[in-house]
Amino acid sequence: MSRRGLETGLSAGLLVAALGGIAWATGEPFVFPSLGPTAFVLAFRRRGARARSTRIVGGHAVGAVVGFAAYALVAPGLTLGSSLPAASPDTLRLVTSGAVSVAATSWGMVELDAVHPPACATTLIVSLGLLSTPQSVATIVASVVVLVGAHQMADAVLAEMYGDPTDAGAGS
């Protein structure tokens, strides 16, 4: 077992646990699937964190807003379920909402220099009706801001204790 793997796993888990505590205390969806890969990215690659943090928050914000717009325009009131009726207009509307949201989110992230691939999962979560209210969209963005902030605070504490973190061999 490598030290790097252990540190990455512990850090990513603690970041999600912090959001889980907020979700537990508030009853709001501060934990959602696309935050798992985001927590991993933050925990694994510590160098260049400021620029990456801006891209992470920007990417998820683009995904949440675009997903909400696609949902509101194409599939309002529908929700992805475990079984969808084959060839139904409602299923087509949900699929269209998802496809439009991924296309527009991808475009928006590139144009805004806010590329963060997990944000495409965020846009699907919203555009497929799973977290598709204005309050949920605000909670999604707040969750990402808290996640990035918690990571930056933890890095600052670790840098104070152990010196600046390095990212030797992590790739870009």
Coordinates of N, CA and C in Angstrom, one line a residue:
M1 N 0.9 -1.2 0.0 CA 0.0 0.0 0.0 C 0.9 1.2 0.0
S2 N 0.7 2.1 -1.0 CA 1.5 3.3 -1.0 C 0.9 4.4 -0.1
R3 N 1.8 5.3 0.3 CA 1.5 6.4 1.1 C 0.6 7.4 0.3
R4 N 0.9 7.5 -0.9 CA 0.2 8.4 -1.8 C -1.3 8.0 -2.0
G5 N -1.5 6.7 -2.2 CA -2.8 6.1 -2.3 C -3.6 6.3 -1.0
L6 N -3.0 6.0 0.1 CA -3.6 6.2 1.4 C -4.0 7.6 1.6
E7 N -3.1 8.5 1.4 CA -3.4 10.0 1.6 C -4.5 10.4 0.6
T8 N -4.5 10.0 -0.6 CA -5.5 10.4 -1.6 C -6.8 9.9 -1.1
G9 N -6.9 8.6 -0.8 CA -8.2 8.0 -0.4 C -8.7 8.7 0.9
L10 N -7.9 8.9 1.9 CA -8.3 9.5 3.1 C -8.8 11.0 2.9
S11 N -8.0 11.7 2.1 CA -8.4 13.1 1.8 C -9.7 13.2 1.0
A12 N -9.9 12.4 0.0 CA -11.1 12.4 -0.8 C -12.3 12.0 0.1
G13 N -12.1 11.0 0.9 CA -13.2 10.5 1.8 C -13.6 11.6 2.8
L14 N -12.6 12.3 3.4 CA -12.9 13.3 4.3 C -13.6 14.5 3.7
L15 N -13.2 14.8 2.5 CA -13.9 15.9 1.8 C -15.4 15.6 1.6
V16 N -15.7 14.4 1.1 CA -17.1 14.0 0.9 C -17.8 13.9 2.3
A17 N -17.1 13.4 3.3 CA -17.7 13.3 4.7 C -18.1 14.7 5.2
A18 N -17.2 15.7 4.9 CA -17.6 17.0 5.4 C -18.9 17.5 4.8
L19 N -19.0 17.2 3.5 CA -20.3 17.6 2.8 C -21.4 16.7 3.3
G20 N -21.1 15.5 3.6 CA -22.2 14.6 4.2 C -22.7 15.1 5.5
G21 N -21.8 15.7 6.3 CA -22.2 16.3 7.6 C -23.1 17.4 7.4
I22 N -22.9 18.2 6.4 CA -23.7 19.4 6.0 C -25.1 18.8 5.5
A23 N -25.0 17.8 4.7 CA -26.3 17.2 4.2 C -27.1 16.6 5.3
W24 N -26.5 16.0 6.2 CA -27.1 15.4 7.4 C -27.8 16.4 8.2
A25 N -27.1 17.5 8.5 CA -27.5 18.6 9.4 C -28.6 19.4 8.7
T26 N -28.6 19.6 7.4 CA -29.6 20.5 6.8 C -30.7 19.8 6.0
G27 N -30.5 18.5 5.7 CA -31.5 17.8 4.9 C -31.4 18.2 3.4
E28 N -30.4 18.9 3.0 CA -30.2 19.3 1.6 C -29.2 18.4 0.9
P29 N -29.4 18.3 -0.4 CA -28.5 17.4 -1.1 C -27.1 17.9 -1.4
F30 N -26.3 18.0 -0.3 CA -24.9 18.5 -0.4 C -24.0 17.4 -0.9
V31 N -24.4 16.2 -1.1 CA -23.6 15.1 -1.6 C -24.4 14.6 -2.8
F32 N -23.7 14.5 -4.0 CA -24.3 14.0 -5.2 C -23.2 13.3 -6.0
P33 N -23.5 12.4 -6.9 CA -22.5 11.6 -7.5 C -21.3 12.3 -8.1
S34 N -21.5 13.4 -8.8 CA -20.3 14.0 -9.5 C -19.3 14.6 -8.5
L35 N -19.6 14.7 -7.2 CA -18.7 15.2 -6.3 C -17.6 14.1 -5.9
G36 N -17.9 12.9 -6.1 CA -16.9 11.8 -5.9 C -15.6 12.0 -6.7
P37 N -15.8 12.1 -8.1 CA -14.6 12.3 -8.9 C -14.0 13.7 -8.6
T38 N -14.8 14.7 -8.3 CA -14.2 16.0 -8.0 C -13.3 15.9 -6.7
A39 N -13.8 15.2 -5.7 CA -13.0 15.0 -4.5 C -11.7 14.3 -4.8
F40 N -11.8 13.3 -5.6 CA -10.6 12.6 -6.0 C -9.6 13.5 -6.7
V41 N -10.1 14.3 -7.7 CA -9.2 15.2 -8.4 C -8.5 16.1 -7.4
L42 N -9.2 16.7 -6.5 CA -8.6 17.6 -5.5 C -7.6 16.9 -4.6
A43 N -8.0 15.7 -4.2 CA -7.1 15.0 -3.3 C -5.8 14.5 -4.0
F44 N -5.9 14.1 -5.2 CA -4.8 13.5 -5.9 C -3.8 14.5 -6.5
R45 N -4.3 15.5 -7.0 CA -3.4 16.5 -7.7 C -3.5 17.8 -6.8
R46 N -2.4 18.0 -6.1 CA -2.4 19.2 -5.2 C -1.8 20.4 -5.8
R47 N -0.9 20.2 -6.8 CA -0.2 21.4 -7.4 C -1.2 22.1 -8.3
G48 N -1.0 23.4 -8.4 CA -1.9 24.2 -9.2 C -3.3 24.3 -8.8
A49 N -3.5 24.2 -7.5 CA -4.9 24.1 -6.9 C -5.7 25.3 -7.2
R50 N -5.1 26.5 -7.2 CA -6.0 27.7 -7.3 C -6.6 27.7 -8.7
A51 N -5.9 27.6 -9.7 CA -6.5 27.6 -11.1 C -7.4 26.4 -11.3
R52 N -7.1 25.3 -10.7 CA -8.0 24.1 -10.8 C -9.3 24.4 -10.0
S53 N -9.2 25.0 -8.9 CA -10.4 25.3 -8.1 C -11.3 26.2 -8.8
T54 N -10.8 27.1 -9.5 CA -11.7 28.0 -10.3 C -12.4 27.2 -11.4
R55 N -11.6 26.3 -12.1 CA -12.2 25.5 -13.1 C -13.3 24.6 -12.5
I56 N -13.0 24.0 -11.4 CA -13.9 23.1 -10.8 C -15.3 23.8 -10.4
V57 N -15.2 24.9 -9.7 CA -16.4 25.6 -9.4 C -17.1 26.1 -10.6
G58 N -16.4 26.6 -11.6 CA -17.0 27.1 -12.8 C -17.6 26.0 -13.6
G59 N -16.9 24.9 -13.7 CA -17.5 23.8 -14.5 C -18.8 23.3 -13.9
H60 N -18.8 23.1 -12.6 CA -20.0 22.6 -11.9 C -21.1 23.6 -12.0
A61 N -20.8 24.9 -11.9 CA -21.8 26.0 -12.0 C -22.4 26.0 -13.4
V62 N -21.6 25.9 -14.4 CA -22.1 25.8 -15.8 C -23.0 24.6 -15.9
G63 N -22.5 23.4 -15.5 CA -23.3 22.2 -15.6 C -24.7 22.3 -14.9
A64 N -24.7 22.9 -13.7 CA -25.9 23.0 -12.9 C -26.9 24.0 -13.6
V65 N -26.4 25.1 -14.0 CA -27.3 26.1 -14.6 C -27.8 25.6 -16.0
V66 N -26.9 25.1 -16.8 CA -27.3 24.6 -18.1 C -28.2 23.4 -18.0
G67 N -27.9 22.5 -17.0 CA -28.8 21.4 -16.8 C -30.2 21.8 -16.4
F68 N -30.3 22.9 -15.6 CA -31.6 23.4 -15.2 C -32.3 24.0 -16.3
A69 N -31.6 24.8 -17.2 CA -32.2 25.4 -18.3 C -32.8 24.3 -19.3
A70 N -32.0 23.3 -19.6 CA -32.4 22.3 -20.5 C -33.6 21.5 -19.9
Y71 N -33.6 21.3 -18.6 CA -34.7 20.6 -18.0 C -36.0 21.5 -18.0
A72 N -35.8 22.7 -17.7 CA -37.0 23.6 -17.7 C -37.6 23.8 -19.0
L73 N -36.8 23.8 -20.1 CA -37.2 24.0 -21.4 C -37.8 22.8 -22.1
V74 N -37.2 21.6 -21.8 CA -37.5 20.4 -22.5 C -38.3 19.4 -21.8
A75 N -38.0 19.2 -20.5 CA -38.6 18.1 -19.7 C -39.1 18.5 -18.3
P76 N -39.7 19.7 -18.2 CA -40.2 20.0 -16.8 C -41.2 19.0 -16.3
G77 N -41.0 18.7 -15.0 CA -41.9 17.8 -14.3 C -41.6 16.3 -14.5
L78 N -40.7 16.0 -15.3 CA -40.3 14.6 -15.5 C -39.1 14.3 -14.7
T79 N -39.0 13.0 -14.3 CA -37.8 12.5 -13.6 C -37.4 11.2 -14.1
L80 N -36.1 11.0 -14.3 CA -35.5 9.7 -14.7 C -35.8 8.7 -13.6
G81 N -36.4 7.6 -14.0 CA -36.7 6.5 -13.0 C -36.0 5.3 -13.4
S82 N -36.2 4.2 -12.6 CA -35.6 2.9 -12.9 C -36.1 2.3 -14.2
S83 N -37.3 2.6 -14.6 CA -37.8 2.1 -15.9 C -38.6 3.2 -16.6
L84 N -38.2 3.4 -17.8 CA -38.9 4.4 -18.6 C -39.7 3.7 -19.7
P85 N -40.8 4.3 -20.0 CA -41.6 3.6 -21.1 C -40.9 3.7 -22.4
A86 N -40.8 2.6 -23.1 CA -40.2 2.6 -24.4 C -40.9 3.5 -25.4
A87 N -40.1 4.3 -26.2 CA -40.6 5.1 -27.3 C -41.7 6.1 -26.9
S88 N -41.7 6.5 -25.6 CA -42.7 7.5 -25.2 C -42.2 8.9 -25.4
P89 N -43.1 9.8 -25.6 CA -42.7 11.2 -25.7 C -42.0 11.7 -24.4
D90 N -42.4 11.3 -23.2 CA -41.7 11.7 -22.0 C -40.3 11.2 -22.0
T91 N -40.1 10.0 -22.4 CA -38.7 9.5 -22.4 C -37.9 10.2 -23.4
L92 N -38.4 10.5 -24.5 CA -37.7 11.3 -25.5 C -37.3 12.7 -25.0
R93 N -38.3 13.3 -24.3 CA -38.0 14.6 -23.7 C -36.9 14.6 -22.7
L94 N -36.8 13.6 -21.8 CA -35.7 13.4 -20.9 C -34.4 13.2 -21.5
V95 N -34.4 12.3 -22.5 CA -33.2 12.0 -23.3 C -32.7 13.2 -24.0
T96 N -33.6 14.0 -24.6 CA -33.2 15.2 -25.3 C -32.7 16.2 -24.3
S97 N -33.3 16.4 -23.1 CA -32.8 17.3 -22.1 C -31.4 16.9 -21.7
G98 N -31.1 15.7 -21.5 CA -29.8 15.2 -21.1 C -28.8 15.5 -22.2
A99 N -29.1 15.2 -23.4 CA -28.2 15.4 -24.5 C -27.9 16.8 -24.7
V100 N -28.9 17.7 -24.7 CA -28.7 19.1 -24.9 C -27.8 19.7 -23.7
S101 N -28.1 19.2 -22.5 CA -27.3 19.7 -21.4 C -25.9 19.4 -21.4
V102 N -25.6 18.1 -21.9 CA -24.2 17.7 -22.0 C -23.5 18.5 -23.1
A103 N -24.1 18.7 -24.2 CA -23.6 19.4 -25.3 C -23.3 20.9 -24.9
A104 N -24.3 21.5 -24.3 CA -24.2 22.9 -23.9 C -23.2 23.1 -22.8
T105 N -23.1 22.2 -21.8 CA -22.2 22.3 -20.7 C -20.8 22.1 -21.3
S106 N -20.6 21.1 -22.2 CA -19.2 20.9 -22.7 C -18.8 22.2 -23.5
W107 N -19.6 22.8 -24.3 CA -19.3 24.0 -25.0 C -19.0 25.1 -24.0
G108 N -19.9 25.3 -23.0 CA -19.7 26.4 -22.0 C -18.4 26.3 -21.2
M109 N -18.1 25.1 -20.8 CA -16.9 24.9 -20.0 C -15.6 25.2 -20.9
V110 N -15.6 24.8 -22.1 CA -14.5 25.1 -23.0 C -14.4 26.7 -23.2
E111 N -15.5 27.3 -23.5 CA -15.5 28.7 -23.8 C -15.1 29.5 -22.6
L112 N -15.5 29.1 -21.4 CA -15.2 29.8 -20.1 C -13.9 29.4 -19.5
D113 N -13.1 28.5 -20.1 CA -11.9 27.9 -19.5 C -12.2 27.4 -18.1
A114 N -13.3 26.6 -18.0 CA -13.7 26.0 -16.8 C -14.0 24.5 -17.0
V115 N -13.0 23.9 -17.7 CA -13.2 22.5 -18.0 C -13.0 21.6 -16.8
H116 N -14.0 20.8 -16.4 CA -13.9 19.9 -15.3 C -14.9 18.8 -15.7
P117 N -14.4 17.7 -16.2 CA -15.3 16.6 -16.8 C -16.4 16.1 -15.8
P118 N -16.2 16.0 -14.5 CA -17.3 15.6 -13.6 C -18.5 16.5 -13.7
A119 N -18.4 17.8 -14.2 CA -19.5 18.7 -14.3 C -20.5 18.2 -15.4
C120 N -20.1 17.3 -16.3 CA -21.0 16.7 -17.2 C -21.9 15.8 -16.5
A121 N -21.5 15.1 -15.4 CA -22.4 14.3 -14.6 C -23.3 15.2 -13.8
T122 N -22.9 16.4 -13.4 CA -23.7 17.3 -12.7 C -24.9 17.8 -13.6
T123 N -24.5 18.1 -14.8 CA -25.6 18.6 -15.7 C -26.6 17.5 -16.0
L124 N -26.2 16.2 -16.1 CA -27.1 15.1 -16.3 C -28.0 15.0 -15.0
I125 N -27.4 15.1 -13.8 CA -28.2 14.9 -12.6 C -29.4 16.0 -12.6
V126 N -29.1 17.2 -13.1 CA -30.1 18.2 -13.1 C -31.0 18.0 -14.2
S127 N -30.5 17.9 -15.4 CA -31.3 17.8 -16.6 C -32.2 16.6 -16.7
L128 N -31.9 15.6 -16.0 CA -32.8 14.4 -16.0 C -33.8 14.4 -14.8
G129 N -33.9 15.5 -14.1 CA -34.9 15.7 -13.1 C -34.6 15.2 -11.8
L130 N -33.3 14.8 -11.5 CA -33.0 14.3 -10.2 C -32.8 15.3 -9.1
L131 N -32.2 16.4 -9.5 CA -32.0 17.6 -8.6 C -32.3 18.8 -9.5
S132 N -33.5 19.1 -9.7 CA -33.9 20.0 -10.8 C -34.7 21.2 -10.4
T133 N -34.6 21.6 -9.1 CA -35.3 22.8 -8.6 C -34.2 23.9 -8.5
P134 N -34.7 25.2 -8.5 CA -33.7 26.2 -8.3 C -32.9 26.1 -7.0
Q135 N -33.6 25.7 -6.0 CA -32.9 25.4 -4.7 C -31.8 24.4 -4.8
S136 N -32.1 23.3 -5.5 CA -31.2 22.2 -5.7 C -30.0 22.7 -6.5
V137 N -30.2 23.5 -7.5 CA -29.1 24.0 -8.3 C -28.2 24.9 -7.4
A138 N -28.8 25.7 -6.6 CA -28.0 26.6 -5.6 C -27.2 25.7 -4.7
T139 N -27.9 24.6 -4.2 CA -27.2 23.7 -3.3 C -26.0 23.0 -4.0
I140 N -26.2 22.6 -5.2 CA -25.1 22.0 -6.0 C -23.9 23.0 -6.0
V141 N -24.1 24.2 -6.4 CA -23.0 25.2 -6.5 C -22.4 25.4 -5.1
A142 N -23.2 25.5 -4.1 CA -22.7 25.7 -2.7 C -21.9 24.5 -2.3
S143 N -22.3 23.3 -2.6 CA -21.6 22.1 -2.3 C -20.2 22.2 -2.9
V144 N -20.1 22.5 -4.1 CA -18.8 22.6 -4.8 C -17.9 23.6 -4.2
V145 N -18.5 24.8 -3.9 CA -17.7 25.8 -3.2 C -17.2 25.4 -1.9
V146 N -18.0 24.7 -1.1 CA -17.6 24.2 0.2 C -16.5 23.1 0.0
L147 N -16.7 22.2 -0.9 CA -15.7 21.2 -1.2 C -14.4 21.8 -1.5
V148 N -14.3 22.7 -2.4 CA -13.1 23.4 -2.8 C -12.5 24.1 -1.6
G149 N -13.3 24.8 -0.9 CA -12.8 25.6 0.3 C -12.3 24.7 1.3
A150 N -12.9 23.6 1.6 CA -12.4 22.6 2.6 C -11.1 22.0 2.2
H151 N -11.0 21.8 0.9 CA -9.7 21.3 0.4 C -8.6 22.3 0.5
Q152 N -8.9 23.5 0.2 CA -7.9 24.6 0.3 C -7.5 24.8 1.7
M153 N -8.4 24.8 2.7 CA -8.1 24.9 4.1 C -7.2 23.7 4.5
A154 N -7.5 22.5 4.2 CA -6.8 21.4 4.5 C -5.3 21.5 4.0
D155 N -5.2 21.9 2.7 CA -3.9 22.0 2.1 C -3.1 23.1 2.8
A156 N -3.7 24.2 3.2 CA -3.0 25.3 3.9 C -2.5 24.7 5.3
V157 N -3.3 24.0 6.0 CA -2.9 23.4 7.2 C -1.7 22.4 7.0
L158 N -1.8 21.6 6.0 CA -0.8 20.6 5.7 C 0.5 21.3 5.3
A159 N 0.4 22.4 4.5 CA 1.6 23.1 4.1 C 2.3 23.8 5.2
E160 N 1.5 24.2 6.2 CA 2.1 24.9 7.4 C 2.8 23.8 8.2
M161 N 2.2 22.6 8.3 CA 2.8 21.6 9.1 C 4.0 20.9 8.4
Y162 N 3.9 20.6 7.1 CA 4.8 19.8 6.5 C 5.5 20.5 5.3
G163 N 5.2 21.7 5.0 CA 5.8 22.4 3.8 C 4.9 22.2 2.7
D164 N 5.2 22.9 1.6 CA 4.4 22.9 0.4 C 4.2 21.5 -0.2
P165 N 3.0 21.1 -0.5 CA 2.8 19.7 -1.1 C 3.4 19.7 -2.5
T166 N 3.9 18.5 -2.9 CA 4.3 18.4 -4.3 C 3.5 17.3 -5.0
D167 N 3.6 17.3 -6.3 CA 2.8 16.4 -7.1 C 3.7 15.5 -8.0
A168 N 4.8 15.2 -7.5 CA 5.8 14.4 -8.3 C 5.1 13.2 -8.8
G169 N 5.2 13.1 -10.2 CA 4.7 11.8 -10.8 C 3.2 11.7 -11.0
A170 N 2.5 12.8 -10.7 CA 1.0 12.6 -10.7 C 0.5 12.9 -12.1
G171 N 1.3 13.5 -13.0 CA 0.8 13.8 -14.3 C -0.1 15.0 -14.3
S172 N -0.6 15.4 -15.4 CA -1.4 16.7 -15.4 C -2.8 16.5 -15.8

